[in-house]
Tab-separated table of C-alpha atoms in Angstrom:
chain	number	residue	atom	x	y	z
A	162	MET	CA	15.549	19.113	6.792
A	163	GLU	CA	14.978	18.374	10.469
A	164	ARG	CA	13.406	14.973	10.931
A	165	ARG	CA	11.159	13.892	13.771
A	166	ARG	CA	13.070	12.143	16.527
A	167	THR	CA	12.046	8.502	16.840
A	168	ARG	CA	13.294	5.387	18.552
A	169	PRO	CA	15.381	3.087	16.317
A	170	VAL	CA	13.910	-0.280	15.381
A	171	LYS	CA	15.956	-3.018	13.723
A	172	VAL	CA	14.445	-5.026	10.884
A	173	GLY	CA	17.060	-7.526	9.839
A	174	SER	CA	19.975	-5.446	8.564
A	175	ILE	CA	17.878	-2.274	8.217
A	176	THR	CA	17.236	0.329	10.921
A	177	ILE	CA	13.911	2.161	10.867
A	178	GLY	CA	13.857	5.441	12.764
A	179	GLY	CA	16.493	6.848	15.075
A	180	GLY	CA	17.789	9.108	12.316
A	181	ALA	CA	18.471	6.252	9.895
A	182	PRO	CA	17.888	6.926	6.184
A	183	VAL	CA	14.284	6.597	5.061
A	184	SER	CA	13.922	3.105	3.605
A	185	VAL	CA	11.795	1.997	0.659
A	186	GLN	CA	9.433	-0.943	0.976
A	187	SER	CA	7.139	-2.850	-1.322
A	188	MET	CA	4.881	-5.881	-1.151
A	189	THR	CA	5.059	-8.991	-3.304
A	190	LYS	CA	2.095	-9.543	-5.587
A	191	THR	CA	2.679	-13.255	-6.031
A	192	HIS	CA	0.947	-16.000	-4.062
A	193	THR	CA	3.306	-16.437	-1.118
A	194	HIS	CA	2.971	-20.230	-1.172
A	195	ASP	CA	4.619	-20.135	-4.623
A	196	VAL	CA	8.105	-19.831	-3.184
A	197	SER	CA	9.997	-19.656	-6.480
A	198	ALA	CA	7.831	-16.897	-7.931
A	199	THR	CA	7.859	-14.967	-4.667
A	200	VAL	CA	11.633	-15.127	-4.264
A	201	ARG	CA	12.146	-14.207	-7.914
A	202	GLN	CA	10.015	-11.096	-7.469
A	203	ILE	CA	11.840	-10.155	-4.258
A	204	GLU	CA	15.166	-10.447	-6.077
A	205	GLU	CA	13.892	-8.228	-8.903
A	206	LEU	CA	12.672	-5.605	-6.436
A	207	THR	CA	15.944	-5.721	-4.511
A	208	GLU	CA	17.817	-5.035	-7.734
A	209	LEU	CA	15.714	-1.889	-8.178
A	210	GLY	CA	16.491	-0.635	-4.670
A	211	CYS	CA	13.764	-2.107	-2.461
A	212	GLU	CA	15.105	-2.490	1.077
A	213	ILE	CA	12.283	-4.222	2.973
A	214	ILE	CA	9.709	-6.599	1.495
A	215	ARG	CA	6.291	-7.631	2.796
A	216	CYS	CA	4.414	-10.810	1.883
A	217	ALA	CA	0.732	-11.515	2.402
A	218	VAL	CA	-0.001	-14.466	4.691
A	219	PRO	CA	-3.691	-15.250	4.158
A	220	ASP	CA	-3.587	-18.903	5.165
A	221	ALA	CA	-1.545	-21.753	6.627
A	222	ARG	CA	-0.099	-22.691	3.225
A	223	ALA	CA	1.418	-19.212	2.887
A	224	ALA	CA	2.709	-19.364	6.463
A	225	ARG	CA	4.438	-22.673	5.783
A	226	ALA	CA	6.231	-21.163	2.787
A	227	LEU	CA	7.726	-18.299	4.774
A	228	SER	CA	10.678	-20.283	6.078
A	229	ASP	CA	11.887	-21.050	2.545
A	230	VAL	CA	11.201	-17.520	1.358
A	231	ARG	CA	13.140	-16.082	4.303
A	232	LYS	CA	16.159	-18.310	3.595
A	233	ARG	CA	16.333	-17.111	-0.004
A	234	ALA	CA	15.232	-13.476	0.291
A	235	PRO	CA	18.129	-10.993	0.065
A	236	ILE	CA	16.348	-8.291	2.104
A	237	PRO	CA	14.350	-8.276	5.379
A	238	LEU	CA	11.012	-10.086	5.143
A	239	ILE	CA	7.814	-8.900	6.814
A	240	ALA	CA	4.739	-11.125	7.158
A	241	ASP	CA	1.458	-9.289	6.604
A	242	ILE	CA	-1.208	-10.717	8.924
A	243	HIS	CA	-4.939	-10.103	9.226
A	244	PHE	CA	-7.780	-11.854	11.069
A	245	ASP	CA	-5.933	-14.909	12.450
A	246	HIS	CA	-3.255	-14.267	15.069
A	247	ARG	CA	-2.055	-17.865	14.724
A	248	LEU	CA	-0.666	-17.026	11.292
A	249	ALA	CA	1.497	-14.357	12.917
A	250	LEU	CA	2.795	-16.877	15.435
A	251	ARG	CA	3.636	-19.294	12.629
A	252	ALA	CA	5.363	-16.520	10.711
A	253	ILE	CA	7.514	-15.664	13.710
A	254	ASP	CA	8.430	-19.320	14.126
A	255	ALA	CA	9.391	-19.360	10.422
A	256	GLY	CA	12.066	-16.745	11.111
A	257	VAL	CA	10.641	-13.612	9.496
A	258	ASP	CA	12.222	-10.267	10.330
A	259	GLY	CA	8.949	-8.690	11.363
A	260	VAL	CA	5.188	-8.953	11.251
A	261	ARG	CA	2.499	-6.453	10.369
A	262	VAL	CA	-0.705	-6.747	12.370
A	263	ASN	CA	-3.888	-4.716	12.160
A	264	PRO	CA	-5.730	-4.582	15.501
A	265	ALA	CA	-8.906	-3.641	13.634
A	266	THR	CA	-8.955	-7.009	11.828
A	267	ILE	CA	-7.595	-9.247	14.596
A	268	ARG	CA	-10.440	-9.525	17.073
A	269	ASN	CA	-8.772	-12.038	19.419
A	270	LYS	CA	-6.973	-9.665	21.779
A	271	GLU	CA	-5.437	-12.435	23.845
A	272	GLY	CA	-4.120	-13.858	20.629
A	273	LEU	CA	-2.701	-10.470	19.749
A	274	ARG	CA	-0.980	-10.375	23.125
A	275	ALA	CA	0.552	-13.744	22.334
A	276	VAL	CA	1.905	-12.321	19.077
A	277	PHE	CA	3.558	-9.442	20.927
A	278	ARG	CA	5.119	-11.827	23.445
A	279	SER	CA	6.408	-14.074	20.679
A	280	ALA	CA	7.821	-11.120	18.715
A	281	ALA	CA	9.548	-9.808	21.833
A	282	ALA	CA	11.106	-13.217	22.491
A	283	ALA	CA	12.274	-13.448	18.875
A	284	ARG	CA	13.552	-9.847	18.994
A	285	ILE	CA	11.777	-8.829	15.826
A	286	LYS	CA	9.723	-5.756	15.029
A	287	VAL	CA	5.961	-5.463	14.802
A	288	ARG	CA	4.229	-2.924	12.624
A	289	ILE	CA	0.871	-1.906	13.981
A	290	GLY	CA	-0.751	-0.879	10.747
A	291	LEU	CA	-4.182	0.722	10.728
A	292	ASN	CA	-6.063	1.751	7.623
A	293	SER	CA	-9.295	3.618	7.183
A	294	GLY	CA	-11.027	0.754	5.412
A	295	SER	CA	-10.667	-1.560	8.382
A	296	VAL	CA	-10.823	0.646	11.443
A	297	ARG	CA	-14.244	2.156	10.892
A	298	PRO	CA	-16.478	-0.839	10.129
A	299	ARG	CA	-14.715	-3.280	12.434
A	300	SER	CA	-13.912	-1.130	15.443
A	301	GLY	CA	-17.477	0.015	16.051
A	302	LEU	CA	-15.987	3.246	17.368
A	303	ARG	CA	-17.124	6.754	16.578
A	304	VAL	CA	-15.590	10.096	17.440
A	305	LYS	CA	-17.708	13.238	17.300
A	306	THR	CA	-16.045	15.553	14.827
A	307	ASP	CA	-16.979	17.960	12.067
A	308	THR	CA	-15.866	15.750	9.179
A	309	ASN	CA	-15.493	12.066	8.431
A	310	LYS	CA	-11.862	12.654	7.504
A	311	THR	CA	-11.045	13.862	10.995
A	312	ASP	CA	-13.044	10.996	12.460
A	313	VAL	CA	-11.048	8.362	10.569
A	314	ALA	CA	-7.704	9.960	11.436
A	315	GLU	CA	-8.477	10.067	15.153
A	316	LEU	CA	-9.851	6.520	15.120
A	317	MET	CA	-6.693	5.139	13.539
A	318	VAL	CA	-4.382	6.951	15.925
A	319	ARG	CA	-6.398	6.057	18.998
A	320	GLU	CA	-6.585	2.374	18.112
A	321	ALA	CA	-2.897	2.179	17.214
A	322	LEU	CA	-1.689	3.801	20.426
A	323	LYS	CA	-4.000	1.608	22.491
A	324	CYS	CA	-2.458	-1.405	20.774
A	325	CYS	CA	1.023	-0.039	21.472
A	326	ARG	CA	0.248	0.030	25.190
A	327	MET	CA	-0.819	-3.596	24.963
A	328	ALA	CA	2.398	-4.508	23.148
A	329	GLU	CA	4.596	-2.696	25.643
A	330	THR	CA	2.988	-4.560	28.567
A	331	GLU	CA	3.964	-7.811	26.822
A	332	GLY	CA	7.577	-6.677	26.474
A	333	CYS	CA	7.380	-5.751	22.793
A	334	ARG	CA	8.955	-2.326	22.209
A	335	SER	CA	10.233	-2.705	18.624
A	336	LEU	CA	7.163	-1.101	17.153
A	337	VAL	CA	6.530	0.777	13.920
A	338	LEU	CA	3.185	2.482	13.270
A	339	SER	CA	1.211	3.323	10.143
A	340	PHE	CA	-2.085	5.119	9.564
A	341	LYS	CA	-3.157	4.850	5.952
A	342	ALA	CA	-6.202	6.055	4.083
A	343	SER	CA	-6.883	6.407	0.373
A	344	ASP	CA	-7.759	9.995	1.250
A	345	VAL	CA	-4.606	12.124	1.322
A	346	PRO	CA	-5.762	14.803	3.842
A	347	ALA	CA	-7.000	12.133	6.284
A	348	THR	CA	-3.700	10.278	6.045
A	349	ILE	CA	-1.650	13.414	6.632
A	350	ARG	CA	-3.790	14.395	9.598
A	351	ALA	CA	-3.456	10.956	11.186
A	352	TYR	CA	0.348	10.996	11.011
A	353	ARG	CA	0.483	14.533	12.361
A	354	LEU	CA	-1.752	13.602	15.299
A	355	ALA	CA	0.328	10.537	16.105
A	356	ALA	CA	3.601	12.451	15.797
A	357	GLU	CA	2.454	14.695	18.637
A	358	GLN	CA	1.799	11.750	20.945
A	359	CYS	CA	4.617	9.218	20.572
A	360	ASP	CA	8.180	8.559	19.455
A	361	TYR	CA	7.531	5.359	17.498
A	362	PRO	CA	8.912	5.372	13.946
A	363	PHE	CA	6.331	5.596	11.164
A	364	HIS	CA	5.807	3.646	7.981
A	365	VAL	CA	4.199	6.143	5.593
A	366	GLY	CA	1.999	5.582	2.580
A	367	ILE	CA	-1.359	6.204	0.963
A	368	THR	CA	-3.372	2.991	0.821
A	369	ALA	CA	-5.452	1.910	-2.180
A	370	ALA	CA	-3.963	4.842	-4.082
A	371	GLY	CA	-5.163	3.506	-7.428
A	372	PRO	CA	-3.535	2.882	-10.821
A	373	PRO	CA	-0.049	4.256	-11.491
A	374	GLU	CA	-1.112	7.615	-12.891
A	375	THR	CA	-3.347	8.289	-9.863
A	376	SER	CA	-1.079	6.703	-7.275
A	377	LEU	CA	1.929	8.742	-8.375
A	378	VAL	CA	0.096	11.990	-7.673
A	379	LYS	CA	-1.546	10.945	-4.404
A	380	SER	CA	1.610	9.292	-3.069
A	381	ALA	CA	3.910	12.138	-4.041
A	382	VAL	CA	1.587	14.660	-2.387
A	383	GLY	CA	0.835	12.629	0.748
A	384	ILE	CA	4.185	10.981	1.384
A	385	GLY	CA	6.099	14.035	0.200
A	386	ALA	CA	4.180	16.417	2.444
A	387	LEU	CA	4.858	14.311	5.516
A	388	LEU	CA	8.520	13.788	4.697
A	389	ALA	CA	8.899	17.538	4.171
A	390	GLU	CA	7.682	17.984	7.754
A	391	GLY	CA	10.225	15.437	8.987
A	392	ILE	CA	7.573	12.747	9.514
A	393	GLY	CA	8.296	9.286	8.141
A	394	ASP	CA	11.003	6.676	8.563
A	395	THR	CA	10.115	4.136	5.882
A	396	ILE	CA	7.715	4.380	2.931
A	397	ARG	CA	5.725	2.316	0.484
A	398	VAL	CA	3.959	3.567	-2.628
A	399	SER	CA	0.722	1.612	-3.048
A	400	MET	CA	-0.107	1.029	-6.696
A	401	THR	CA	-2.454	-1.145	-8.740
A	402	GLY	CA	0.276	-2.520	-10.940
A	403	PRO	CA	3.676	-4.183	-10.807
A	404	PRO	CA	5.544	-3.732	-7.511
A	405	HIS	CA	8.570	-2.693	-9.542
A	406	ASP	CA	6.769	0.583	-10.304
A	407	GLU	CA	6.122	1.060	-6.588
A	408	VAL	CA	9.820	0.820	-5.788
A	409	ASN	CA	10.830	3.198	-8.571
A	410	ALA	CA	8.201	5.698	-7.450
A	411	GLY	CA	9.265	5.490	-3.794
A	412	ILE	CA	12.892	6.115	-4.634
A	413	ALA	CA	11.913	8.979	-6.942
A	414	ILE	CA	9.968	10.640	-4.111
A	415	LEU	CA	12.998	10.421	-1.809
A	416	GLU	CA	15.235	11.819	-4.547
A	417	ALA	CA	12.843	14.686	-5.267
A	418	ILE	CA	12.750	15.744	-1.634
A	419	GLU	CA	16.537	15.261	-1.393
A	420	LEU	CA	16.420	12.540	1.234
A	421	ARG	CA	18.374	10.300	-1.116
A	422	GLY	CA	21.003	10.953	-3.745
A	423	ARG	CA	20.140	10.337	-7.374
A	424	ARG	CA	20.758	6.845	-8.719
A	425	GLY	CA	21.573	8.152	-12.174
A	426	PRO	CA	20.928	11.093	-14.483
A	427	GLU	CA	18.174	13.593	-13.719
A	428	ILE	CA	16.494	15.158	-16.727
A	429	ILE	CA	15.128	18.683	-16.406
A	430	SER	CA	12.984	19.767	-19.349
A	431	CYS	CA	10.609	22.641	-19.960
A	432	PRO	CA	6.891	22.142	-20.704
A	433	THR	CA	7.312	23.945	-24.074
A	434	CYS	CA	5.164	26.761	-25.412
A	435	GLY	CA	4.723	28.790	-28.583
A	436	ARG	CA	8.327	29.981	-28.382
A	437	CYS	CA	9.727	26.473	-28.912
A	438	THR	CA	10.729	25.686	-32.527
A	439	ILE	CA	12.484	22.337	-31.982
A	440	ASP	CA	10.775	18.999	-31.333
A	441	LEU	CA	11.586	19.007	-27.647
A	442	GLN	CA	9.349	16.067	-26.757
A	443	ALA	CA	11.124	13.838	-29.262
A	444	ILE	CA	14.514	14.992	-27.969
A	445	VAL	CA	13.543	14.269	-24.348
A	446	ARG	CA	12.220	10.810	-25.262
A	447	GLU	CA	15.380	9.943	-27.171
A	448	VAL	CA	17.737	11.226	-24.462
A	449	SER	CA	15.759	9.388	-21.776
A	450	LYS	CA	16.001	6.161	-23.760
A	451	ARG	CA	19.716	6.511	-24.373
A	452	LEU	CA	20.409	7.306	-20.708
A	453	GLU	CA	18.672	4.165	-19.400
A	454	GLY	CA	21.077	2.328	-17.128
A	455	CYS	CA	23.570	5.199	-17.059
A	456	PRO	CA	25.141	5.292	-13.569
A	457	LYS	CA	26.354	8.905	-13.751
A	458	ARG	CA	24.672	11.152	-11.186
A	459	ILE	CA	24.380	14.142	-13.446
A	460	ARG	CA	21.731	16.767	-14.185
A	461	VAL	CA	20.716	17.076	-17.824
A	462	ALA	CA	18.695	20.152	-18.866
A	463	ILE	CA	16.713	20.047	-22.102
A	464	MET	CA	15.114	23.450	-22.642
A	465	GLY	CA	13.123	24.676	-25.617
A	466	CYS	CA	13.839	28.376	-25.923
A	467	VAL	CA	15.989	31.295	-24.791
A	468	VAL	CA	13.749	32.475	-21.927
A	469	ASN	CA	14.951	30.045	-19.259
A	470	GLY	CA	16.962	27.731	-21.482
A	471	PRO	CA	20.461	29.196	-21.273
A	472	GLY	CA	20.252	29.675	-17.509
A	473	GLU	CA	18.891	26.209	-16.768
A	474	ALA	CA	21.267	24.546	-19.211
A	475	ALA	CA	24.239	26.409	-17.780
A	476	GLU	CA	23.328	25.388	-14.214
A	477	ALA	CA	23.112	21.696	-15.166
A	478	ASP	CA	26.046	19.380	-15.767
A	479	VAL	CA	25.127	19.317	-19.419
A	480	GLY	CA	22.228	20.782	-21.351
A	481	ILE	CA	20.496	22.065	-24.456
A	482	ALA	CA	19.010	25.534	-24.912
A	483	GLY	CA	16.846	25.570	-28.019
A	484	GLY	CA	16.772	28.245	-30.685
A	485	LYS	CA	15.110	28.478	-34.084
A	486	ASN	CA	15.669	24.974	-35.447
A	487	PHE	CA	18.972	24.718	-33.571
A	488	GLY	CA	20.229	24.525	-30.025
A	489	TYR	CA	23.177	25.541	-27.910
A	490	ILE	CA	25.020	22.810	-26.009
A	491	PHE	CA	26.208	23.699	-22.507
A	492	ARG	CA	28.504	21.777	-20.219
A	493	ARG	CA	28.910	22.908	-16.621
A	494	GLY	CA	28.252	26.547	-17.339
A	495	THR	CA	30.203	26.770	-20.586
A	496	LYS	CA	28.605	27.080	-24.023
A	497	ARG	CA	30.116	24.300	-26.124
A	498	GLY	CA	28.627	25.112	-29.494
A	499	LYS	CA	25.646	25.744	-31.718
A	500	VAL	CA	24.162	22.572	-33.201
A	501	PRO	CA	21.401	22.012	-35.823
A	502	ALA	CA	18.249	20.499	-34.306
A	503	PRO	CA	18.655	17.030	-35.924
A	504	GLN	CA	22.115	16.674	-34.341
A	505	LEU	CA	21.274	17.856	-30.828
A	506	VAL	CA	20.832	14.438	-29.229
A	507	ASP	CA	24.108	13.080	-30.579
A	508	ALA	CA	25.947	16.227	-29.530
A	509	LEU	CA	24.457	16.097	-26.049
A	510	MET	CA	25.316	12.406	-25.612
A	511	ALA	CA	28.887	13.087	-26.728
A	512	GLU	CA	29.251	15.669	-23.966
A	513	ILE	CA	27.744	13.262	-21.397
A	514	GLU	CA	30.210	10.534	-22.404
A	515	GLU	CA	33.101	12.869	-21.619
A	516	ILE	CA	31.871	13.560	-18.090
A	517	PRO	CA	33.721	11.258	-15.660
């Protein structure tokens, strides 16, 4: 997959853009002034594979806590700033690795210039992050187009690039851009428009994507479509729920599009139909449970019948192809035996244990 060429931007130990691997981000859902809870959540997310973390800074109390959070956080820390540019300045003084600013919510443009100068002096990155919910009501701008979706996309891109010019005049060139909407087509259009006009790296996501079951679909479609076009240098899955689920979903998207190797086993299973005579759902649930924490990067096929089963199972590292109340066990293309349905899980796990 050919990725869009972008300038590299350093965020602590992580490089965004410039051909670096696509990184996974999340945002703490604790109150930032509660340092212990915030650091504990960052450590949990790091353990799952989160590489960059963002913390909300809504007030001076949160800004004061950033120094302690930064000292204890194991991954780069980004301060998320809206409305008051002075909070961004305090965050930079606290030693954060980057700040996120939204020019649609920070009305004091001289203050915003001061943030860019301070970030340049500290040699940290700034994410100019626009979203549809803020740019339209606060910008007062309108673009004549056929649809509101196009209007929002063009507004976000125009405002972001105008802000980039301001940042560059203040010596700040370590910039990352984002253009997020809860509407997937509008988000995709915004990133495509911006990709034609600049070489800044992009942080990609769908904002306010909803509860997990909704967010997974919208994020996989929106983020996945852009990544498939080579657009995107770092991602965050937005989800109404624990940030741990966001990290797992982000990594899963990168694995699915083959921008990252699997962390562990991958289970391939058929949807089942009237040809299936074994309890495939129960088998998949049991295998999934027993493979939790398994570090082996293997492909496990669990198929219900002889239509696609033997082929899929044979192509996997290990697999089951169901028959009438029995199943065949395959291991790397070789049929290992015929096993009664109640013994299939144990037989499959025995084969997996033998794989180095």
